[in-house]
PDB file of C-alpha atoms and ligand atoms in Angstrom:
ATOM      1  CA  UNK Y 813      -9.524 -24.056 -31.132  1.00 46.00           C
ATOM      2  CA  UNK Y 814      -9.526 -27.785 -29.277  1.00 48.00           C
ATOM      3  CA  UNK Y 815      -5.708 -26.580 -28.460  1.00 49.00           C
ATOM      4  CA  UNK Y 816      -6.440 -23.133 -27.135  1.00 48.00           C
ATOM      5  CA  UNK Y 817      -9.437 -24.647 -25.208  1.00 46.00           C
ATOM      6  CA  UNK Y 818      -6.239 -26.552 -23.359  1.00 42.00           C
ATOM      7  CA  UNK Y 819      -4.088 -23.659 -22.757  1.00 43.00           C
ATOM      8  CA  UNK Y 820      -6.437 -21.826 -21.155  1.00 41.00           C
ATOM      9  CA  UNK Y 821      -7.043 -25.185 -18.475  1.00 40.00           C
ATOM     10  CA  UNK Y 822      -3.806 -24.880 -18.252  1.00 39.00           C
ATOM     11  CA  UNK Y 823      -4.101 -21.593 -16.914  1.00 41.00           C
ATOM     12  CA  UNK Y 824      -6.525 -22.418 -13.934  1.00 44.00           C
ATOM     13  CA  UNK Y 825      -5.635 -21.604 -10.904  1.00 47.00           C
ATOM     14  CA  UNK Y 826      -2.856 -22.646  -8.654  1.00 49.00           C
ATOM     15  CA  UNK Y 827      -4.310 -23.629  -5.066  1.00 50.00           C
ATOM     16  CA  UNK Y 828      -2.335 -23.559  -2.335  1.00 48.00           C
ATOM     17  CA  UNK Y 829      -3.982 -25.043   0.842  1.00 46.00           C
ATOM     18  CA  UNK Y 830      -3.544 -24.475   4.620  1.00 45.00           C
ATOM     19  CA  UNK Y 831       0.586 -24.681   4.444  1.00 57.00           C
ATOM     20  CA  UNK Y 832       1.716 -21.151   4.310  1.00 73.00           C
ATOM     21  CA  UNK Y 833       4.278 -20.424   6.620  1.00 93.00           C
ATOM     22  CA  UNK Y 834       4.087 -16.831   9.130  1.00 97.00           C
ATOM     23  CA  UNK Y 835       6.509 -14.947  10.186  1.00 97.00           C
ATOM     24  CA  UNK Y 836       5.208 -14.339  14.085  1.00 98.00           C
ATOM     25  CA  UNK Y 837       5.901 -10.853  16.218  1.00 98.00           C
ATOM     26  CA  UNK Y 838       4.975  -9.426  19.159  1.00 98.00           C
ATOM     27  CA  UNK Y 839       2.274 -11.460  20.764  1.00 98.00           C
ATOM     28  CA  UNK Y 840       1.240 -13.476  17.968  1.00 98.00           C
ATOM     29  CA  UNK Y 841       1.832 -17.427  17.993  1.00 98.00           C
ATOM     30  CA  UNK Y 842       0.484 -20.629  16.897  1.00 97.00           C
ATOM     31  CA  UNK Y 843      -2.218 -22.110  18.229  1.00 97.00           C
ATOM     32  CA  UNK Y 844      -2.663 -26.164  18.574  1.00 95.00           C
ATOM     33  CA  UNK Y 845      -5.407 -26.066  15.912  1.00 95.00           C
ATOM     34  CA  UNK Y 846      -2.638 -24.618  13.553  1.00 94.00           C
ATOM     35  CA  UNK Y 847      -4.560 -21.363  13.877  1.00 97.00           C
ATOM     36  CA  UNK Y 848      -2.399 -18.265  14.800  1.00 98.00           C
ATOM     37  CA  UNK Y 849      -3.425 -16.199  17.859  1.00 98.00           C
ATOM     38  CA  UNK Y 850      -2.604 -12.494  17.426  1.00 98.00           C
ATOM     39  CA  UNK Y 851      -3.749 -11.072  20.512  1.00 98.00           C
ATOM     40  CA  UNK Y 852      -4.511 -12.703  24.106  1.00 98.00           C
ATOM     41  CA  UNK Y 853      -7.457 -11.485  25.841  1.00 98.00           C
ATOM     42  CA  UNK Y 854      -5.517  -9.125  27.964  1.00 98.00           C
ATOM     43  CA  UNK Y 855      -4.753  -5.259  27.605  1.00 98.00           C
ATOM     44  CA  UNK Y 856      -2.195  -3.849  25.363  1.00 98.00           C
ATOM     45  CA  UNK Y 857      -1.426  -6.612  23.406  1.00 98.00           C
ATOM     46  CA  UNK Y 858      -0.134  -6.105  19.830  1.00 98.00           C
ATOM     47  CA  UNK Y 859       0.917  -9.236  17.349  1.00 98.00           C
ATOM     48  CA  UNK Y 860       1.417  -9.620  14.258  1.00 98.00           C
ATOM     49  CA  UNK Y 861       1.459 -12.900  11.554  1.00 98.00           C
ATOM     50  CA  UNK Y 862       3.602 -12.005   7.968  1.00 98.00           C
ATOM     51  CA  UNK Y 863       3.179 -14.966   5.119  1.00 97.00           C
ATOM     52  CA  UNK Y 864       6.922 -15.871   4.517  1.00 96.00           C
ATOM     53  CA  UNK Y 865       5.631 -16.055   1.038  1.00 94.00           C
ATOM     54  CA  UNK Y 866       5.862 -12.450  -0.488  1.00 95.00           C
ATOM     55  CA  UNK Y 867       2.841 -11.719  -3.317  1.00 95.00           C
ATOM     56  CA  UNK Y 868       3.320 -10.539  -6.922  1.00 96.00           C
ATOM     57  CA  UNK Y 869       1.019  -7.483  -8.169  1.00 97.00           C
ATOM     58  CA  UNK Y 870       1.624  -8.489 -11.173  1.00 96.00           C
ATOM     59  CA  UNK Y 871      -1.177 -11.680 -10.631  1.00 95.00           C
ATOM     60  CA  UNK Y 872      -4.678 -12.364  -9.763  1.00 96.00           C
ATOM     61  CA  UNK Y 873      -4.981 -13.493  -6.432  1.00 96.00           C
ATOM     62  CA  UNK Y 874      -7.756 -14.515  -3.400  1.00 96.00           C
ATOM     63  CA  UNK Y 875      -6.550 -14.977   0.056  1.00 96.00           C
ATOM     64  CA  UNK Y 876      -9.377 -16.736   1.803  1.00 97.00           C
ATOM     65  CA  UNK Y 877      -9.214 -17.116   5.910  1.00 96.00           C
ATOM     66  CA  UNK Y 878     -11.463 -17.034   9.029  1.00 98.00           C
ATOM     67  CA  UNK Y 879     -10.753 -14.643  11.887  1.00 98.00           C
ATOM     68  CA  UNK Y 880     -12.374 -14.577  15.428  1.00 98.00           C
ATOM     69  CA  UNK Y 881     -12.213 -11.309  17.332  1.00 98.00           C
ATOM     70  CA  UNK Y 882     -13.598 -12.758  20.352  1.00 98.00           C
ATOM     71  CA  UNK Y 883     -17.064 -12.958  23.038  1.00 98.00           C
ATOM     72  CA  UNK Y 884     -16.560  -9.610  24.291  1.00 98.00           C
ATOM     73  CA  UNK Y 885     -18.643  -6.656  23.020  1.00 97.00           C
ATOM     74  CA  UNK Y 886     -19.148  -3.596  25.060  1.00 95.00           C
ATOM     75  CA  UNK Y 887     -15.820  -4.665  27.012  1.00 97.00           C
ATOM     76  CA  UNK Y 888     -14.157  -5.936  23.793  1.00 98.00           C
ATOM     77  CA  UNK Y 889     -11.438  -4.181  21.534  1.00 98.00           C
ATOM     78  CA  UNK Y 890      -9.397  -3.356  19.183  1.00 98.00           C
ATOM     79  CA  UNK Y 891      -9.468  -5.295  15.773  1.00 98.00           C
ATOM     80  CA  UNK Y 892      -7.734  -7.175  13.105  1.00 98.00           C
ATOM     81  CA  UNK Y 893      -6.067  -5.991  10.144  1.00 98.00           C
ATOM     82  CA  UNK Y 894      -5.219  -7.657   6.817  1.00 98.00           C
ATOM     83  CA  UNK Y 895      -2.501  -5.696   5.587  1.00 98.00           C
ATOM     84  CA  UNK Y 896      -0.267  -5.418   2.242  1.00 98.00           C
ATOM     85  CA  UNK Y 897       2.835  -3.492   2.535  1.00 98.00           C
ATOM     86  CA  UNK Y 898       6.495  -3.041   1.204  1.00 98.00           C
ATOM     87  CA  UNK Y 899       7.598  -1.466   4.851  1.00 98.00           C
ATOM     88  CA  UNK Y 900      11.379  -0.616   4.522  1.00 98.00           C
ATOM     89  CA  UNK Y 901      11.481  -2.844   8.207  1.00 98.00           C
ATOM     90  CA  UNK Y 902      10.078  -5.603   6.329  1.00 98.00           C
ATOM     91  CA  UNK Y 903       8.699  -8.769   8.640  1.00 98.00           C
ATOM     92  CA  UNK Y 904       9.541  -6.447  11.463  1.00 98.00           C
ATOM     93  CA  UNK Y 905       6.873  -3.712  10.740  1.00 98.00           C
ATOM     94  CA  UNK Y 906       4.305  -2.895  12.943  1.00 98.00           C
ATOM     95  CA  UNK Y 907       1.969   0.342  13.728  1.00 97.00           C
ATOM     96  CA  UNK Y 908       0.248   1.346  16.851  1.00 96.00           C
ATOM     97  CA  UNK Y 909      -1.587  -0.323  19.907  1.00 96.00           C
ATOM     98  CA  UNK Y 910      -4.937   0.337  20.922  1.00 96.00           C
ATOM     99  CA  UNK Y 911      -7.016   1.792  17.936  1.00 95.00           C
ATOM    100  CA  UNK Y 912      -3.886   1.568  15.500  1.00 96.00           C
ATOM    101  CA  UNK Y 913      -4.451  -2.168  15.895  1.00 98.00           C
ATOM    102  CA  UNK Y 914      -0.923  -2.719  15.259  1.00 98.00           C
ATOM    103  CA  UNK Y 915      -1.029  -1.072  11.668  1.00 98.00           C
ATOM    104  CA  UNK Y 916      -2.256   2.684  11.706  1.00 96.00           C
ATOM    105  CA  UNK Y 917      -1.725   5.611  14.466  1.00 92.00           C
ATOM    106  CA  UNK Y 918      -3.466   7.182  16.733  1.00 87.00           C
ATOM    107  CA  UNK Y 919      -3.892  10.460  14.167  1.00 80.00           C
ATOM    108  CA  UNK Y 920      -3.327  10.383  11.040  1.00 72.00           C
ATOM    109  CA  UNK Y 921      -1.808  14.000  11.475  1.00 73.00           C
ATOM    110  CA  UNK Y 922       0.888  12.960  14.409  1.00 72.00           C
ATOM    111  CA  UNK Y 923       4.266  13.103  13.033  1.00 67.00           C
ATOM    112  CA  UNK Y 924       4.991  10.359  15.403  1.00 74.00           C
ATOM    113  CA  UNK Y 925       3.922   6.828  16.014  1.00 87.00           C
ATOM    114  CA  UNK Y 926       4.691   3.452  14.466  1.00 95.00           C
ATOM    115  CA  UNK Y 927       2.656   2.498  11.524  1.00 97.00           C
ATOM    116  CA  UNK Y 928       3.284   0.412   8.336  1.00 97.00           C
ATOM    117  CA  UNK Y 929       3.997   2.295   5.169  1.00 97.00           C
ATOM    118  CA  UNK Y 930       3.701   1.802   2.138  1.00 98.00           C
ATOM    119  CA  UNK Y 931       0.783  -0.475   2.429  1.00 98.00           C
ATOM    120  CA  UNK Y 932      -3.133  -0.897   2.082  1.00 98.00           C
ATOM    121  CA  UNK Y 933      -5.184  -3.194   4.524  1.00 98.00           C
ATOM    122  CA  UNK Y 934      -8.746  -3.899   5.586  1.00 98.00           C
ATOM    123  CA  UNK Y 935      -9.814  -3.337   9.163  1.00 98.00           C
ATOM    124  CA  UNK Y 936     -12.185  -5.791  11.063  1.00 98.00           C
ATOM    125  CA  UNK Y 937     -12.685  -2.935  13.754  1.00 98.00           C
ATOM    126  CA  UNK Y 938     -14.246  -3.649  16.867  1.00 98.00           C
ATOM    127  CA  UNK Y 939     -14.181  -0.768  19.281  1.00 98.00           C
ATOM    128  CA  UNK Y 940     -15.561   2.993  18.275  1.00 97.00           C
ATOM    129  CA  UNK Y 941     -12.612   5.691  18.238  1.00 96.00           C
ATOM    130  CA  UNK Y 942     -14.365   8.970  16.840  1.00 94.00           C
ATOM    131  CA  UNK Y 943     -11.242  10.344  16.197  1.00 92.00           C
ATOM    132  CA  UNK Y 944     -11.062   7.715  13.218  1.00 94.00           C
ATOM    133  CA  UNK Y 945     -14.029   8.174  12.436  1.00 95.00           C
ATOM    134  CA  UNK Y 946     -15.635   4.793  13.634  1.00 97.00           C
ATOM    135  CA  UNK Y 947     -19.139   4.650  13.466  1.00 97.00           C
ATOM    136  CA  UNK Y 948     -20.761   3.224  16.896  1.00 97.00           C
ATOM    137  CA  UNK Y 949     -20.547  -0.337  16.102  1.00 98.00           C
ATOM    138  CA  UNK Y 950     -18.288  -2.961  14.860  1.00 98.00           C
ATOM    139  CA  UNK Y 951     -17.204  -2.420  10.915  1.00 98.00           C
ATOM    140  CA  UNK Y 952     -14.865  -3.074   8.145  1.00 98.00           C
ATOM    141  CA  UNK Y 953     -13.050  -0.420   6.185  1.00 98.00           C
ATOM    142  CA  UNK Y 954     -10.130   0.097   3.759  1.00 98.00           C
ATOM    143  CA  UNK Y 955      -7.075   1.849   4.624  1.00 97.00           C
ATOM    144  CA  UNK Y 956      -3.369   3.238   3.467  1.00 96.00           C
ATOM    145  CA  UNK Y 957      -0.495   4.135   4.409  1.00 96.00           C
ATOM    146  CA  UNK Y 958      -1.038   3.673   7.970  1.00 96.00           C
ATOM    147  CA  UNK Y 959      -3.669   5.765   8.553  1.00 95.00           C
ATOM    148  CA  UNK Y 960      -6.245   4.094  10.684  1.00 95.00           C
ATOM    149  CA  UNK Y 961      -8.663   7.075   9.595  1.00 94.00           C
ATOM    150  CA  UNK Y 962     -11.320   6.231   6.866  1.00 95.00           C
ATOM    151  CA  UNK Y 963     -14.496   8.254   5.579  1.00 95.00           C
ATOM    152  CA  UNK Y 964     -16.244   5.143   4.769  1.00 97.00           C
ATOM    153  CA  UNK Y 965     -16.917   2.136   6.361  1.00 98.00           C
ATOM    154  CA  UNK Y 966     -19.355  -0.639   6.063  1.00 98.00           C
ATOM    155  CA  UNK Y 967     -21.439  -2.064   9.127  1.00 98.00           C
ATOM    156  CA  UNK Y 968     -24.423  -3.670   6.914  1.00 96.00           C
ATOM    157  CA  UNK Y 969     -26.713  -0.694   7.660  1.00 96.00           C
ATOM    158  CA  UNK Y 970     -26.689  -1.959  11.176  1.00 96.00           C
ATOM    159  CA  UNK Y 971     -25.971  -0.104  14.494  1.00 96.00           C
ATOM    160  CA  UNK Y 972     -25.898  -2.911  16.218  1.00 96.00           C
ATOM    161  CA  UNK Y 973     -23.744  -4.978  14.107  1.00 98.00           C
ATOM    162  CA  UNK Y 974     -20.906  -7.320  16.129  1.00 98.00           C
ATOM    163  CA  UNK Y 975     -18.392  -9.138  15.242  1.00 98.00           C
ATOM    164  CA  UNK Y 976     -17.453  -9.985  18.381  1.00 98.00           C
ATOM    165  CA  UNK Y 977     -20.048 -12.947  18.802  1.00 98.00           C
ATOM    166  CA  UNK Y 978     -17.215 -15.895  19.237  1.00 98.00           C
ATOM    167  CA  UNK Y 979     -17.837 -17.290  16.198  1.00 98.00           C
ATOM    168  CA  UNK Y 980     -15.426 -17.503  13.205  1.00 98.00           C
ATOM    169  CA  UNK Y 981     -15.794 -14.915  10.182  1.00 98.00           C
ATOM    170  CA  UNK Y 982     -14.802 -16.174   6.370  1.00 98.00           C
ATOM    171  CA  UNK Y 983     -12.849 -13.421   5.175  1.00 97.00           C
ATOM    172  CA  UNK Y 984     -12.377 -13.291   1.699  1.00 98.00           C
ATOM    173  CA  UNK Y 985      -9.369 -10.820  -0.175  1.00 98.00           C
ATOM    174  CA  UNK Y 986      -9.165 -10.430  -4.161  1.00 97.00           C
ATOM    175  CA  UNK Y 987      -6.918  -8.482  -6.515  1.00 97.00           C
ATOM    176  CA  UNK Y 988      -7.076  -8.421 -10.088  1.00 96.00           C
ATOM    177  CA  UNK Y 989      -4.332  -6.485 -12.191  1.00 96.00           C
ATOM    178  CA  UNK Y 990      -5.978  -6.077 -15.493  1.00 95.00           C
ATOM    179  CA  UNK Y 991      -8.704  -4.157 -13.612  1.00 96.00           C
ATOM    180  CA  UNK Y 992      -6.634  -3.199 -10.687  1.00 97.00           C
ATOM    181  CA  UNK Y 993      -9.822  -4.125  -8.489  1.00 97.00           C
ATOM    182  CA  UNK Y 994      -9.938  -5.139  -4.615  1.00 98.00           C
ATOM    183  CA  UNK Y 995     -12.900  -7.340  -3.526  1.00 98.00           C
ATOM    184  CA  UNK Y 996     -13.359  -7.956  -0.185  1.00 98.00           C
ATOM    185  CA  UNK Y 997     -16.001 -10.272   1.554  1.00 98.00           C
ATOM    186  CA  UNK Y 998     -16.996 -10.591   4.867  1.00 98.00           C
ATOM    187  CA  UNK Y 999     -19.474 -13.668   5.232  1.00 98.00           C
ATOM    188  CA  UNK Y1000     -20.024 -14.401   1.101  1.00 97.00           C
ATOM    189  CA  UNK Y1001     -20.915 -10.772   1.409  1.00 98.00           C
ATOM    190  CA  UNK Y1002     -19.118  -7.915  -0.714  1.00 98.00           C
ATOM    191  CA  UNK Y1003     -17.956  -5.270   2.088  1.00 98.00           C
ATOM    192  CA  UNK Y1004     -15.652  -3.490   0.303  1.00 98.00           C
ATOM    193  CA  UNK Y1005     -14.822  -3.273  -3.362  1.00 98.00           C
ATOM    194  CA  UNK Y1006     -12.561  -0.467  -4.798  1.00 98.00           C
ATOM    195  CA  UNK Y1007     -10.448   0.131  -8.185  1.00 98.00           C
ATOM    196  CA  UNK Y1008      -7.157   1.269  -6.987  1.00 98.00           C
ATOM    197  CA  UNK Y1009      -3.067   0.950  -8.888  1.00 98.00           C
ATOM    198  CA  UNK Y1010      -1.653  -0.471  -6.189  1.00 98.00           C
ATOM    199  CA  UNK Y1011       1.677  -0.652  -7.961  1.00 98.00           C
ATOM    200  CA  UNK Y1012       2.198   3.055  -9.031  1.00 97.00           C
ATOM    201  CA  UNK Y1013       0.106   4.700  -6.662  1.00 98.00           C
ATOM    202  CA  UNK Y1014       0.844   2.637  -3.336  1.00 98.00           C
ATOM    203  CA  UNK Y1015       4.299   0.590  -3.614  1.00 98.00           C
ATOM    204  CA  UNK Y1016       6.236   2.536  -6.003  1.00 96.00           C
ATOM    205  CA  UNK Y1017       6.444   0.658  -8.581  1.00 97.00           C
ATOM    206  CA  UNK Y1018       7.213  -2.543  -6.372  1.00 97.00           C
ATOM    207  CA  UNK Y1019       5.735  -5.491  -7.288  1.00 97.00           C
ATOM    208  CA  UNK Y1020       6.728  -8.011  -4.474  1.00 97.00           C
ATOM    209  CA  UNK Y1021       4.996  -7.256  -1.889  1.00 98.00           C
ATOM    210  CA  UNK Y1022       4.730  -8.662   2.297  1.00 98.00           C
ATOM    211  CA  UNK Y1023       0.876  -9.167   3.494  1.00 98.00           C
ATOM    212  CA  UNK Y1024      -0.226 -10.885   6.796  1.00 98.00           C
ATOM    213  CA  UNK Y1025      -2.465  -9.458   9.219  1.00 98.00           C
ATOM    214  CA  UNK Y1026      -2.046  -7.501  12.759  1.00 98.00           C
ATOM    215  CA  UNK Y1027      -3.997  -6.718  15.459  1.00 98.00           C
ATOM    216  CA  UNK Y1028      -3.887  -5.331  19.065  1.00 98.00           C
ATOM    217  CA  UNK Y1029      -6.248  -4.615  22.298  1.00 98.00           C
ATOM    218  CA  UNK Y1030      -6.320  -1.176  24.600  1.00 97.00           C
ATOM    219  CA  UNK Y1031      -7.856  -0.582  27.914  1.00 97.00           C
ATOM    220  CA  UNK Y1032     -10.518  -3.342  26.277  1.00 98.00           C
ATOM    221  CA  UNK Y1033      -9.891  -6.898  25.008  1.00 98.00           C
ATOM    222  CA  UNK Y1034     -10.617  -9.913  23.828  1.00 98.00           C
ATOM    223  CA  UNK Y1035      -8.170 -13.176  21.929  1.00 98.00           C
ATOM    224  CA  UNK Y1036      -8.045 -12.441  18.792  1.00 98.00           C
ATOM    225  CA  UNK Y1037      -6.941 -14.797  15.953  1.00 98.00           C
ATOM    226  CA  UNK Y1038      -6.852 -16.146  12.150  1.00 98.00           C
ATOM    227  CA  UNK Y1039      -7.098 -19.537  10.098  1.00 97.00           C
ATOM    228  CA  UNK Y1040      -5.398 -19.575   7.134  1.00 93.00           C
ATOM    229  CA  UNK Y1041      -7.475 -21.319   4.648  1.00 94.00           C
ATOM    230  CA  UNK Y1042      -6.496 -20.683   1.140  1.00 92.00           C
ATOM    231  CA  UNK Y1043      -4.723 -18.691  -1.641  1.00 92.00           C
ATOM    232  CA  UNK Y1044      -5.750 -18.843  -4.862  1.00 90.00           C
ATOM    233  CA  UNK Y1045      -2.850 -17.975  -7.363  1.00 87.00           C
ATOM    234  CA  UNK Y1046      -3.129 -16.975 -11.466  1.00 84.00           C
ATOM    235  CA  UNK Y1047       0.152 -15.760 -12.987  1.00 74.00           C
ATOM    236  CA  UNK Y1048       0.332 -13.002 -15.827  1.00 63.00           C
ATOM    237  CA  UNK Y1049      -1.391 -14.446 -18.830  1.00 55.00           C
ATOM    238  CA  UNK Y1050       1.829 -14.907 -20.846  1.00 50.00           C
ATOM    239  CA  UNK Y1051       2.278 -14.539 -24.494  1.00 47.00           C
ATOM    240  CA  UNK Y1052       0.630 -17.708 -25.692  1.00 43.00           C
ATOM    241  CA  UNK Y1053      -2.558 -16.083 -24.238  1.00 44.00           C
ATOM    242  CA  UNK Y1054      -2.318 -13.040 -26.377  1.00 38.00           C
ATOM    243  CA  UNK Y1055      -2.377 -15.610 -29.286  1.00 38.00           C
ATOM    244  CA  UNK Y1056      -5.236 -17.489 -28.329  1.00 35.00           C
ATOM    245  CA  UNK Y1057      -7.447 -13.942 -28.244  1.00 36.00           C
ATOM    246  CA  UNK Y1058      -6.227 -13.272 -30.929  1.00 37.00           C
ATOM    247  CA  UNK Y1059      -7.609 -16.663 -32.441  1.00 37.00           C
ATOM    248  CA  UNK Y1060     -10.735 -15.972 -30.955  1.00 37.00           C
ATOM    249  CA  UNK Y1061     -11.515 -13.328 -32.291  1.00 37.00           C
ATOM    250  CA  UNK Y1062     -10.486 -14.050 -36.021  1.00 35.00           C
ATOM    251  CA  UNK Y1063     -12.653 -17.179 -36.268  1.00 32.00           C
TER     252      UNK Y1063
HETATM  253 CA1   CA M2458     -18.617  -5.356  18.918  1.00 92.07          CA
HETATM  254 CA1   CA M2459     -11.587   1.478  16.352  1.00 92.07          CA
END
C-alpha cells in the first residue's frame, strides 16, 4: 500500500505558472504588466489571445486567470470570451464584432458572419443584445459553436449586477474527462457547471484542442484585458493506476 500511496503523489498535479505563451490577433497585445490587452477602449475593436500551447481532452485541467472588462457601465460594451475550439483557421479564427465579441454572430440563424467552430466558450457579457437573449445586466453564459445565443445565463439573481466596476475578476475554468464535467467560477463562485462530451459531441473526435480568449467593443466600449495566472495539468491515469484500484479494493 506504502508504494501505491507514492504513485498516486506522483500523480499530483503539474503546475504551470504565469509563462504561457499567446498567439496575439487583431487588437490584442501585451501589456507592460505582462497582462494581454484584448480590446482598447475605443469602438469596434476585436482581439484575440490563443495559448501556443494546444490542450488534451483526454486530461483534467483548470485554467485560472483574472480579466478586467473595464469602468464603463451604461456606456460600456461588449465582453470577453474564453473559448475552446479546433477552428479549421486555427490561431487565425475569429467570430464577430460588437455582440459576437469576436467569437459568435450576430444570429445564430445568419448563414453569414465569422464565428469560431467547432468550439465551446464562456461569455463575460457586458452589454444587453435581446436578440441573444441577454438579460438586462452584465452575465456569464456557456456557448457552442459560435452561437452567441444562450437560454441560460447567470447574473447572481441580480439586475443590477456589473462587471464593469474596474476591478479584476478571478476566473476559474475546469474539465474533467472521467465525468466529462465543466466548472466554471467567477469570484470562488460556481457560475456555470455543465456535463457535456466535448470530444464526440463538440470536436469530432479531436482531442488537441486551441483555447484562448476573445473579445470586442460596438458603438460602446471600454479596455478590456486578461492575466494569465495558472494551469493546472493531470494526465490520463495510466495503467499503473488501474492496478493500484485494483489493490484497493482487494485489501
Ligand atoms: Ca455592466
Ligand atoms: Ca451582449
Amino acid at each position: 500500500m506504502v508504494r501505491a500511496f507514492c504513485f498516486v503523489f506522483l500523480l499530483i498535479i503539474t503546475l504551470h505558472h504565469a509563462t504561457a505563451q499567446f498567439e496575439l490577433r487583431g487588437y490584442a497585445n501585451y501589456m507592460p504588466s505582462g497582462c494581454i490587452m484584448l480590446t482598447p477602449n475605443e469602438r469596434y475593436a476585436e482581439g484575440i489571445a490563443y495559448s501556443s500551447t494546444t490542450l488534451d481532452l483526454n486530461s483534467y485541467f483548470e485554467i485560472e486567470f483574472d480579466i478586467y472588462l473595464g469602468d464603463k457601465d451604461e456606456l460600456g460594451a461588449d465582453g470577453i470570451t474564453f473559448v475552446i475550439q479546433n477552428d479549421a483557421r486555427g490561431f487565425d479564427a475569429f467570430g464577430t464584432y460588437g455582440e459576437g465579441m469576436g467569437y459568435g454572430r450576430f444570429n445564430p440563424s445568419f448563414a453569414s458572419g465569422n464565428y469560431i467552430a467547432p468550439s465551446i466558450a464562456i461569455e463575460f457579457d457586458t452589454y444587453q443584445n435581446e436578440i441573444q437573449n441577454d438579460p438586462p445586466c452584465d452575465h456569464v453564459a456557456y456557448l457552442e459553436n459560435g452561437s452567441s445565443y444562450h437560454e441560460q445565463y447567470w447574473h447572481n439573481e441580480d439586475l443590477s449586477f456589473n462587471l464593469e466596476d474596474d476591478q479584476m475578476h478571478n476566473f476559474r475554468f475546469s474539465w474533467n474527462p472521467e465525468t466529462q464535467e465543466i466548472t466554471v467560477k467567477l469570484d470562488a463562485v460556481v457560475v456555470y457547471q455543465g456535463q457535456r462530451d466535448l470530444i464526440q459531441d463538440i470536436f469530432e473526435g479531436q482531442t488537441e484542442v486551441i483555447w484562448g480568449f476573445t473579445a470586442s467593443t460596438g458603438n460602446k466600449h471600454n479596455l478590456q484585458y486578461f492575466c494569465f495566472r495558472r494551469i493546472a495539468y493531470q494526465e490520463k491515469p495510466a495503467d499503473e493506476n488501474i492496478t493500484y484500484k485494483a489493490n484497493s479494493s482487494a485489501k
